[in-house]
Tab-separated table of C-alpha atoms in Angstrom:
chain	number	residue	atom	x	y	z
A	1	MET	CA	50.675	-10.400	18.464
A	2	ALA	CA	48.308	-7.423	18.930
A	3	THR	CA	44.617	-8.197	19.251
A	4	PHE	CA	42.264	-6.656	16.712
A	5	GLN	CA	39.807	-3.926	17.692
A	6	ALA	CA	36.721	-2.469	16.019
A	7	PRO	CA	37.669	0.336	13.586
A	8	LYS	CA	37.668	3.873	15.005
A	9	GLY	CA	34.201	5.398	15.179
A	10	THR	CA	32.393	2.039	15.056
A	11	TYR	CA	30.961	-0.214	17.751
A	12	ASP	CA	30.025	-3.813	18.414
A	13	LEU	CA	26.551	-4.621	19.715
A	14	ILE	CA	26.860	-7.222	22.457
A	15	PRO	CA	24.222	-8.943	24.648
A	16	PRO	CA	22.483	-7.979	26.839
A	17	TYR	CA	22.806	-4.339	25.629
A	18	SER	CA	22.019	-5.363	22.043
A	19	ALA	CA	18.491	-6.341	23.148
A	20	LYS	CA	17.746	-2.591	23.460
A	21	TYR	CA	18.599	-2.071	19.794
A	22	LEU	CA	16.370	-4.955	18.728
A	23	ALA	CA	13.507	-3.543	20.827
A	24	VAL	CA	13.952	-0.079	19.289
A	25	ARG	CA	13.984	-1.477	15.740
A	26	GLU	CA	10.858	-3.477	16.522
A	27	ALA	CA	9.073	-0.434	18.014
A	28	ILE	CA	9.920	1.836	15.064
A	29	SER	CA	8.977	-0.707	12.391
A	30	GLY	CA	5.801	-1.881	14.192
A	31	PRO	CA	3.543	1.052	13.223
A	32	LEU	CA	4.893	0.919	9.634
A	33	ARG	CA	4.107	-2.799	9.239
A	34	LYS	CA	0.540	-2.076	10.370
A	35	SER	CA	0.163	0.796	7.868
A	36	GLY	CA	0.841	-0.909	4.547
A	37	TYR	CA	4.636	-0.588	4.413
A	38	GLY	CA	6.475	-3.637	3.017
A	39	TYR	CA	10.053	-4.552	3.941
A	40	ILE	CA	12.901	-3.831	1.498
A	41	GLU	CA	16.628	-4.567	1.779
A	42	THR	CA	19.320	-3.069	-0.464
A	43	PRO	CA	23.094	-3.679	-0.858
A	44	GLY	CA	25.537	-2.073	1.569
A	45	PHE	CA	27.280	-0.376	-1.373
A	46	GLU	CA	26.069	1.319	-4.551
A	47	ASP	CA	27.409	3.176	-7.583
A	48	VAL	CA	29.034	6.343	-6.212
A	49	ASP	CA	27.079	8.497	-8.699
A	50	LEU	CA	23.772	7.415	-7.164
A	51	PHE	CA	24.671	9.356	-4.017
A	52	ALA	CA	26.517	12.190	-5.775
A	53	ARG	CA	23.410	12.902	-7.851
A	54	GLY	CA	20.771	11.993	-5.305
A	55	VAL	CA	22.158	13.228	-1.976
A	56	GLY	CA	23.776	16.285	-3.588
A	57	GLU	CA	27.295	17.324	-4.575
A	58	SER	CA	27.300	20.290	-2.162
A	59	THR	CA	26.537	18.177	0.908
A	60	ASP	CA	29.159	17.248	3.491
A	61	ILE	CA	28.043	13.638	3.018
A	62	VAL	CA	29.247	13.571	-0.595
A	63	THR	CA	32.202	15.969	-0.359
A	64	LYS	CA	33.737	14.710	2.903
A	65	GLU	CA	32.021	11.707	4.442
A	66	MET	CA	31.499	8.942	1.869
A	67	TYR	CA	33.578	5.775	1.969
A	68	THR	CA	34.429	5.137	-1.692
A	69	LEU	CA	36.218	2.254	-3.373
A	70	THR	CA	37.212	1.142	-6.850
A	71	THR	CA	36.641	-2.516	-7.714
A	72	LYS	CA	39.088	-4.711	-9.638
A	73	GLY	CA	36.809	-4.193	-12.632
A	74	GLY	CA	37.132	-0.416	-12.332
A	75	ALA	CA	33.663	0.353	-10.955
A	76	ASN	CA	33.458	3.268	-8.510
A	77	LEU	CA	31.335	2.310	-5.511
A	78	ALA	CA	30.443	3.889	-2.167
A	79	LEU	CA	29.295	2.385	1.112
A	80	ARG	CA	25.762	3.700	1.536
A	81	PRO	CA	25.730	6.920	3.638
A	82	GLU	CA	21.906	7.004	3.770
A	83	GLY	CA	18.943	4.869	2.727
A	84	THR	CA	16.553	6.838	0.514
A	85	ALA	CA	18.550	6.914	-2.734
A	86	SER	CA	19.190	3.145	-2.520
A	87	VAL	CA	15.537	2.314	-1.804
A	88	LEU	CA	14.297	4.512	-4.663
A	89	ARG	CA	16.877	2.984	-7.024
A	90	ALA	CA	15.721	-0.531	-6.057
A	91	ALA	CA	12.045	0.384	-6.458
A	92	LEU	CA	12.705	1.828	-9.924
A	93	GLU	CA	14.827	-1.151	-10.988
A	94	ALA	CA	12.070	-3.572	-9.922
A	95	ASN	CA	9.380	-1.385	-11.584
A	96	LEU	CA	7.402	-1.327	-8.334
A	97	HIS	CA	5.783	1.935	-9.480
A	98	LYS	CA	4.221	0.029	-12.416
A	99	ALA	CA	3.132	-3.040	-10.440
A	100	GLY	CA	-0.026	-1.597	-8.895
A	101	GLY	CA	-1.510	1.444	-7.213
A	102	LEU	CA	0.691	4.256	-5.943
A	103	PRO	CA	2.153	5.057	-3.507
A	104	VAL	CA	4.646	2.221	-3.108
A	105	LYS	CA	5.157	2.072	0.669
A	106	LEU	CA	8.424	0.551	1.909
A	107	TRP	CA	10.355	0.280	5.173
A	108	TYR	CA	13.934	-0.833	5.806
A	109	SER	CA	16.510	-1.304	8.521
A	110	GLY	CA	20.271	-1.447	8.233
A	111	SER	CA	23.739	-0.020	8.772
A	112	TYR	CA	25.043	3.138	7.093
A	113	TYR	CA	28.536	4.588	6.851
A	114	ARG	CA	29.969	8.107	6.994
A	115	TYR	CA	33.527	9.247	7.648
A	116	GLU	CA	32.729	11.621	10.536
A	117	ARG	CA	34.626	12.886	13.558
A	118	PRO	CA	33.566	10.280	16.135
A	119	GLN	CA	31.797	11.430	19.290
A	120	LYS	CA	28.935	10.175	21.427
A	121	GLY	CA	25.901	9.842	19.175
A	122	ARG	CA	27.919	10.295	15.978
A	123	TYR	CA	29.591	7.196	14.586
A	124	ARG	CA	31.163	6.147	11.310
A	125	HIS	CA	28.878	3.138	11.236
A	126	PHE	CA	25.332	3.655	12.476
A	127	SER	CA	21.960	1.958	12.396
A	128	GLN	CA	18.675	3.345	11.064
A	129	VAL	CA	15.100	2.301	10.442
A	130	GLY	CA	13.570	4.156	7.512
A	131	ALA	CA	10.326	4.459	5.577
A	132	GLU	CA	9.555	5.734	2.073
A	133	ALA	CA	6.198	6.384	0.350
A	134	ILE	CA	6.955	6.593	-3.375
A	135	GLY	CA	4.847	7.985	-6.206
A	136	SER	CA	2.191	10.204	-4.637
A	137	GLU	CA	2.029	13.934	-3.931
A	138	ASP	CA	-0.402	13.991	-1.025
A	139	PRO	CA	-0.075	15.961	2.241
A	140	ALA	CA	-1.791	13.049	4.029
A	141	LEU	CA	1.264	10.873	3.276
A	142	ASP	CA	3.630	13.443	4.793
A	143	ALA	CA	1.359	13.628	7.834
A	144	GLU	CA	1.074	9.832	8.073
A	145	LEU	CA	4.835	9.366	8.267
A	146	ILE	CA	5.278	12.066	10.919
A	147	ILE	CA	2.425	10.554	12.973
A	148	LEU	CA	3.854	7.003	12.684
A	149	ALA	CA	7.302	8.155	13.874
A	150	ASP	CA	5.700	10.020	16.796
A	151	GLN	CA	3.688	6.889	17.625
A	152	ALA	CA	6.825	4.715	17.532
A	153	TYR	CA	8.752	6.994	19.892
A	154	ARG	CA	5.853	7.233	22.326
A	155	SER	CA	5.397	3.443	22.341
A	156	LEU	CA	9.008	3.224	23.572
A	157	GLY	CA	8.227	5.611	26.428
A	158	LEU	CA	10.074	8.631	24.996
A	159	ARG	CA	8.482	11.950	25.934
A	160	ASN	CA	11.093	14.709	25.780
A	161	PHE	CA	11.502	14.883	22.004
A	162	ARG	CA	10.393	17.724	19.748
A	163	ILE	CA	9.263	17.696	16.130
A	164	LEU	CA	10.592	20.578	13.996
A	165	LEU	CA	8.699	21.298	10.763
A	166	ASN	CA	9.359	23.446	7.694
A	167	SER	CA	8.565	23.742	3.993
A	168	LEU	CA	11.358	24.121	1.443
A	169	GLY	CA	9.116	25.086	-1.477
A	170	ASP	CA	9.126	23.441	-4.902
A	171	ALA	CA	10.515	23.852	-8.424
A	172	GLU	CA	8.354	26.949	-8.915
A	173	CYS	CA	9.130	29.039	-5.839
A	174	ARG	CA	12.468	27.662	-4.611
A	175	PRO	CA	14.549	29.142	-7.516
A	176	VAL	CA	13.238	32.659	-6.723
A	177	TYR	CA	14.181	32.261	-3.057
A	178	ARG	CA	17.506	30.667	-3.977
A	179	GLU	CA	18.435	33.713	-6.057
A	180	ALA	CA	17.491	36.118	-3.249
A	181	LEU	CA	19.452	34.094	-0.688
A	182	GLN	CA	22.517	33.866	-2.952
A	183	GLY	CA	22.455	37.644	-3.393
A	184	PHE	CA	22.385	38.056	0.393
A	185	LEU	CA	25.179	35.502	0.989
A	186	ARG	CA	27.510	37.077	-1.577
A	187	GLY	CA	27.605	40.197	0.582
A	188	LEU	CA	28.828	38.304	3.662
A	189	ASP	CA	32.351	37.609	4.908
A	190	LEU	CA	32.383	33.853	4.251
A	191	ASP	CA	35.285	31.478	3.595
A	192	GLU	CA	35.886	30.129	0.108
A	193	GLU	CA	34.340	26.698	0.720
A	194	THR	CA	31.144	28.175	2.170
A	195	LEU	CA	30.843	30.575	-0.777
A	196	ARG	CA	31.291	27.603	-3.164
A	197	ARG	CA	28.550	25.751	-1.294
A	198	ALA	CA	26.318	28.834	-1.541
A	199	GLU	CA	26.634	28.770	-5.331
A	200	ILE	CA	25.641	25.069	-5.534
A	201	ASN	CA	22.920	25.020	-2.846
A	202	PRO	CA	22.618	28.187	-0.734
A	203	LEU	CA	20.068	26.564	1.619
A	204	ARG	CA	22.912	24.423	2.981
A	205	VAL	CA	24.556	27.574	4.363
A	206	LEU	CA	21.507	28.149	6.600
A	207	ASP	CA	22.314	24.769	8.177
A	208	ASP	CA	25.919	25.800	8.994
A	209	LYS	CA	26.403	25.316	12.750
A	210	ARG	CA	29.371	27.706	13.118
A	211	GLU	CA	28.574	30.753	15.232
A	212	SER	CA	30.640	33.032	12.929
A	213	VAL	CA	28.302	32.090	10.055
A	214	GLN	CA	25.043	32.120	12.064
A	215	LYS	CA	25.762	35.680	13.301
A	216	GLN	CA	25.944	36.913	9.711
A	217	LEU	CA	22.689	35.183	8.742
A	218	VAL	CA	20.587	37.609	10.819
A	219	GLY	CA	18.293	39.356	8.374
A	220	ALA	CA	18.664	36.703	5.675
A	221	PRO	CA	15.609	36.324	3.405
A	222	MET	CA	13.173	33.734	4.795
A	223	LEU	CA	11.757	30.983	2.606
A	224	ARG	CA	8.227	31.402	4.037
A	225	ASP	CA	8.069	34.819	2.330
A	226	TYR	CA	8.758	33.212	-1.058
A	227	LEU	CA	6.487	30.134	-0.953
A	228	CYS	CA	4.033	29.935	-3.857
A	229	GLU	CA	0.319	29.511	-3.118
A	230	ALA	CA	0.389	25.777	-3.907
A	231	CYS	CA	3.243	25.174	-1.427
A	232	LYS	CA	1.547	27.295	1.236
A	233	ALA	CA	-1.695	25.298	0.840
A	234	TYR	CA	0.200	21.990	0.886
A	235	HIS	CA	2.118	22.887	4.039
A	236	SER	CA	-1.036	24.175	5.716
A	237	GLU	CA	-2.774	20.830	5.142
A	238	VAL	CA	0.190	18.842	6.542
A	239	ARG	CA	0.081	21.014	9.676
A	240	GLU	CA	-3.692	20.593	10.035
A	241	LEU	CA	-3.569	16.797	9.667
A	242	ILE	CA	-0.833	16.212	12.226
A	243	THR	CA	-2.441	18.689	14.644
A	244	ALA	CA	-5.778	16.852	14.311
A	245	ALA	CA	-3.934	13.626	15.211
A	246	GLY	CA	-2.743	15.218	18.454
A	247	VAL	CA	0.901	15.460	17.348
A	248	VAL	CA	2.665	18.574	18.642
A	249	PHE	CA	5.303	20.251	16.445
A	250	GLU	CA	7.318	23.468	16.205
A	251	ASP	CA	7.777	25.559	13.064
A	252	ASP	CA	11.489	25.977	12.299
A	253	GLU	CA	12.152	28.257	9.334
A	254	LYS	CA	15.876	27.430	9.233
A	255	LEU	CA	15.374	23.658	9.048
A	256	VAL	CA	16.835	22.433	5.740
A	257	ARG	CA	18.292	18.989	6.647
A	258	GLY	CA	21.659	17.805	5.284
A	259	LEU	CA	20.497	16.406	1.938
A	260	ASP	CA	19.885	18.306	-1.307
A	261	TYR	CA	16.916	16.266	-2.530
A	262	TYR	CA	14.252	17.637	-0.156
A	263	THR	CA	11.285	19.687	-1.438
A	264	ARG	CA	8.271	21.064	0.418
A	265	THR	CA	7.787	19.233	3.742
A	266	THR	CA	10.919	18.731	5.833
A	267	PHE	CA	10.991	17.678	9.494
A	268	GLU	CA	13.347	16.609	12.234
A	269	PHE	CA	12.951	14.794	15.562
A	270	VAL	CA	15.257	16.271	18.188
A	271	HIS	CA	15.969	15.338	21.800
A	272	ASP	CA	17.495	17.958	24.062
A	273	GLY	CA	19.069	15.332	26.318
A	274	LEU	CA	21.680	14.449	23.668
A	275	GLY	CA	23.787	17.613	23.610
A	276	SER	CA	25.100	18.699	20.217
A	277	GLN	CA	23.939	15.499	18.477
A	278	SER	CA	20.312	16.273	19.250
A	279	ALA	CA	18.674	14.975	16.052
A	280	VAL	CA	17.328	11.459	16.556
A	281	GLY	CA	15.749	11.261	13.102
A	282	GLY	CA	14.163	13.215	10.316
A	283	GLY	CA	13.032	13.308	6.749
A	284	GLY	CA	10.849	15.058	4.244
A	285	ARG	CA	9.436	15.153	0.742
A	286	TYR	CA	11.733	14.587	-2.251
A	287	ASP	CA	9.599	15.099	-5.342
A	288	GLY	CA	12.464	15.447	-7.850
A	289	LEU	CA	14.817	12.675	-6.690
A	290	SER	CA	13.499	10.027	-9.080
A	291	GLU	CA	14.320	12.200	-12.115
A	292	MET	CA	17.744	13.034	-10.643
A	293	ILE	CA	18.695	9.333	-10.678
A	294	GLY	CA	17.225	8.607	-14.130
A	295	GLY	CA	13.656	7.592	-13.293
A	296	PRO	CA	10.232	9.052	-14.151
A	297	ALA	CA	8.556	11.764	-12.082
A	298	LEU	CA	7.630	10.061	-8.793
A	299	PRO	CA	6.868	12.531	-5.983
A	300	SER	CA	7.809	10.835	-2.700
A	301	VAL	CA	8.270	11.352	1.022
A	302	GLY	CA	10.179	9.462	3.709
A	303	TRP	CA	12.177	9.480	6.927
A	304	ALA	CA	14.973	7.674	8.720
A	305	LEU	CA	15.228	7.350	12.502
A	306	GLY	CA	18.567	6.609	14.157
A	307	VAL	CA	18.534	3.491	16.315
A	308	ASP	CA	21.757	4.525	18.079
A	309	ARG	CA	20.437	8.016	18.837
A	310	THR	CA	17.065	6.664	19.980
A	311	VAL	CA	18.792	4.340	22.475
A	312	LEU	CA	20.802	7.329	23.794
A	313	ALA	CA	17.571	9.365	24.084
A	314	LEU	CA	15.947	6.571	26.105
A	315	GLU	CA	18.966	6.500	28.424
A	316	ALA	CA	18.912	10.308	28.755
A	317	GLU	CA	15.288	10.112	29.936
A	318	GLY	CA	16.007	7.142	32.175
A	319	VAL	CA	13.480	4.981	30.306
A	320	GLU	CA	13.947	1.279	30.981
A	321	LEU	CA	12.499	-0.872	28.210
A	322	ASP	CA	10.429	-3.877	29.232
A	323	ILE	CA	12.556	-6.532	27.539
A	324	PRO	CA	11.487	-10.081	28.420
A	325	PRO	CA	14.272	-12.548	29.283
A	326	ALA	CA	15.622	-14.411	26.269
A	327	THR	CA	15.293	-17.711	28.149
A	328	SER	CA	12.237	-19.084	29.991
A	329	VAL	CA	13.602	-22.483	31.046
A	330	PHE	CA	17.175	-23.468	31.891
A	331	ALA	CA	18.080	-27.171	32.194
A	332	ILE	CA	20.858	-28.532	34.450
A	333	ALA	CA	21.967	-32.164	34.194
A	334	LEU	CA	23.815	-33.820	37.098
A	335	SER	CA	24.788	-37.073	35.360
A	336	ASP	CA	25.681	-38.341	31.873
A	337	GLU	CA	22.304	-40.020	31.444
A	338	ALA	CA	20.512	-36.862	32.632
A	339	ARG	CA	22.446	-34.850	30.025
A	340	LYS	CA	20.912	-36.900	27.212
A	341	VAL	CA	17.421	-36.839	28.709
A	342	LEU	CA	17.375	-33.103	29.515
A	343	PHE	CA	18.971	-32.148	26.205
A	344	GLY	CA	16.055	-33.959	24.547
A	345	ALA	CA	13.594	-32.158	26.849
A	346	VAL	CA	15.091	-28.768	25.912
A	347	THR	CA	14.692	-29.629	22.221
A	348	GLU	CA	11.014	-30.550	22.807
A	349	LEU	CA	10.375	-27.334	24.746
A	350	ARG	CA	11.855	-25.276	21.899
A	351	LYS	CA	9.675	-27.110	19.361
A	352	THR	CA	6.580	-26.014	21.302
A	353	GLY	CA	7.708	-22.375	21.330
A	354	VAL	CA	9.248	-22.220	24.811
A	355	ALA	CA	12.613	-20.392	24.981
A	356	ALA	CA	14.886	-22.951	26.637
A	357	ASP	CA	18.621	-23.280	27.215
A	358	PHE	CA	21.000	-25.923	28.548
A	359	SER	CA	23.991	-25.730	30.865
A	360	TYR	CA	26.811	-27.032	28.697
A	361	GLY	CA	30.132	-28.408	29.895
A	362	SER	CA	31.051	-30.550	32.932
A	363	LYS	CA	30.762	-28.011	35.760
A	364	GLY	CA	29.538	-28.415	39.312
A	365	LEU	CA	25.976	-27.602	40.390
A	366	LYS	CA	27.041	-24.202	41.759
A	367	SER	CA	28.467	-23.098	38.381
A	368	HIS	CA	25.430	-24.454	36.563
A	369	MET	CA	23.100	-22.481	38.866
A	370	LYS	CA	25.109	-19.292	38.216
A	371	ASN	CA	24.505	-19.841	34.498
A	372	ALA	CA	20.798	-20.336	35.199
A	373	ASN	CA	20.660	-17.027	37.112
A	374	ARG	CA	22.522	-15.178	34.365
A	375	SER	CA	20.090	-16.477	31.748
A	376	GLY	CA	17.153	-14.758	33.445
A	377	ALA	CA	15.084	-17.939	33.080
A	378	ARG	CA	11.827	-18.154	35.017
A	379	PHE	CA	12.235	-21.903	35.642
A	380	THR	CA	15.194	-24.198	36.155
A	381	VAL	CA	14.917	-27.931	35.462
A	382	VAL	CA	17.434	-30.082	37.393
A	383	ALA	CA	17.838	-33.856	37.172
A	384	GLY	CA	20.350	-36.458	38.352
A	385	GLU	CA	20.447	-40.264	38.385
A	386	ARG	CA	18.054	-40.627	41.347
A	387	ASP	CA	15.482	-38.315	39.687
A	388	LEU	CA	15.583	-40.273	36.450
A	389	ALA	CA	15.210	-43.566	38.347
A	390	GLU	CA	11.968	-42.147	39.773
A	391	GLY	CA	10.876	-40.785	36.372
A	392	VAL	CA	10.884	-37.143	37.579
A	393	VAL	CA	12.808	-33.866	37.276
A	394	GLN	CA	13.060	-31.012	39.808
A	395	LEU	CA	11.318	-27.865	38.544
A	396	LYS	CA	12.340	-24.688	40.380
A	397	ASP	CA	10.522	-21.357	40.080
A	398	MET	CA	13.380	-18.824	40.092
A	399	GLU	CA	11.066	-15.986	41.186
A	400	SER	CA	9.433	-17.629	44.215
A	401	GLY	CA	12.202	-20.145	44.992
A	402	GLU	CA	9.635	-22.959	45.164
A	403	GLN	CA	10.733	-26.350	43.828
A	404	ASP	CA	8.770	-29.534	43.200
A	405	ALA	CA	9.168	-32.866	41.429
A	406	VAL	CA	7.417	-33.119	38.079
A	407	ALA	CA	6.975	-36.311	36.049
A	408	LEU	CA	9.395	-36.249	33.135
A	409	ALA	CA	6.590	-37.223	30.761
A	410	ASP	CA	4.573	-34.162	31.911
A	411	LEU	CA	7.459	-31.644	31.878
A	412	VAL	CA	6.602	-29.835	28.626
A	413	ALA	CA	2.884	-29.504	29.435
A	414	THR	CA	3.619	-28.410	33.044
A	415	VAL	CA	6.142	-25.750	31.977
A	416	ARG	CA	3.824	-24.355	29.295
A	417	ALA	CA	0.917	-24.208	31.741
A	418	ARG	CA	2.962	-22.382	34.403
A	419	LEU	CA	4.416	-19.907	31.913
A	420	ALA	CA	0.895	-19.162	30.633
């Protein structure tokens, strides 16, 4: 009988490598938790129309990449391909925008699903940490989120990333630019699907990575020339605020991101050590999304950072995270009576907050010591019949190699004191 394997384009996170992912999630969410963002969790699947309306019908995500299913009751659902639409839907459903002052600030972490061509850094199941600030049109919010993401990456030790920044205009100036861009695109030699996309959302064509398309885009009208005064002033303030915070960025006039809901501020974090999959995260302002999914006008801004991509970026820079061992004390029993006594001691150590583990099974001392080494524990506690008769255990410092007898009654206090 064939053994099962993870589906194509997915991965399993296994210790000790998985500790990197936990550390990255912790580092990204840390600045958010200290800045007024509360944790939110949403279902892994939603009504398919939430994404069709919110993410955009012209996007590759909706047209090619969503995993969809029909329930026995006839409901059409999709595995979530991104986080923003789900978080906004949940916030609206819970009336968070009516519960107190705006903005509603939320952060989340989870798995997302897209049917993509698998390659390094691009998976069909991937992990993100995201943040959304809902219900306020304020350049300081856009700046805050960019600064917090920069802070998170730097706390991990990443240095070789770049921040790309652009403005996509708003409901006043975008339609004028859209018309000019569509007029330009209609005169190009584009395939049928690209022309169809240009009619739905021409900005998506600017994001086309094919060289045959990019060559023809030389001389295309630029959005900066069409921004209204309000959008220019808004973008100028975002730039000033992040510059004042010491965050370096690059203006990128072709940056549109792969989602239709963005307005005004849009940004991307890229790392040149990742090859073609260089984006490690990104986001922007989405002032009209709430109305698109049936809610009131709630101007909002947010981002999502890829945990998978961030881990790859750390590896590309050769950054080793300082991840403490999962176990501080490892207990080895050399007799049946010692098993009971040391198992009890391990339980007591855990109750006092010390990470402790036990060598299970009836192996010899050599095998038990191998387990102790693998655990990364700072101390090993060993006891046999003679030790118990004397009321002691042997406490070995795995770093120095020093070993001494410690009274069993004093074990917990001694271990805590030495770890401190």
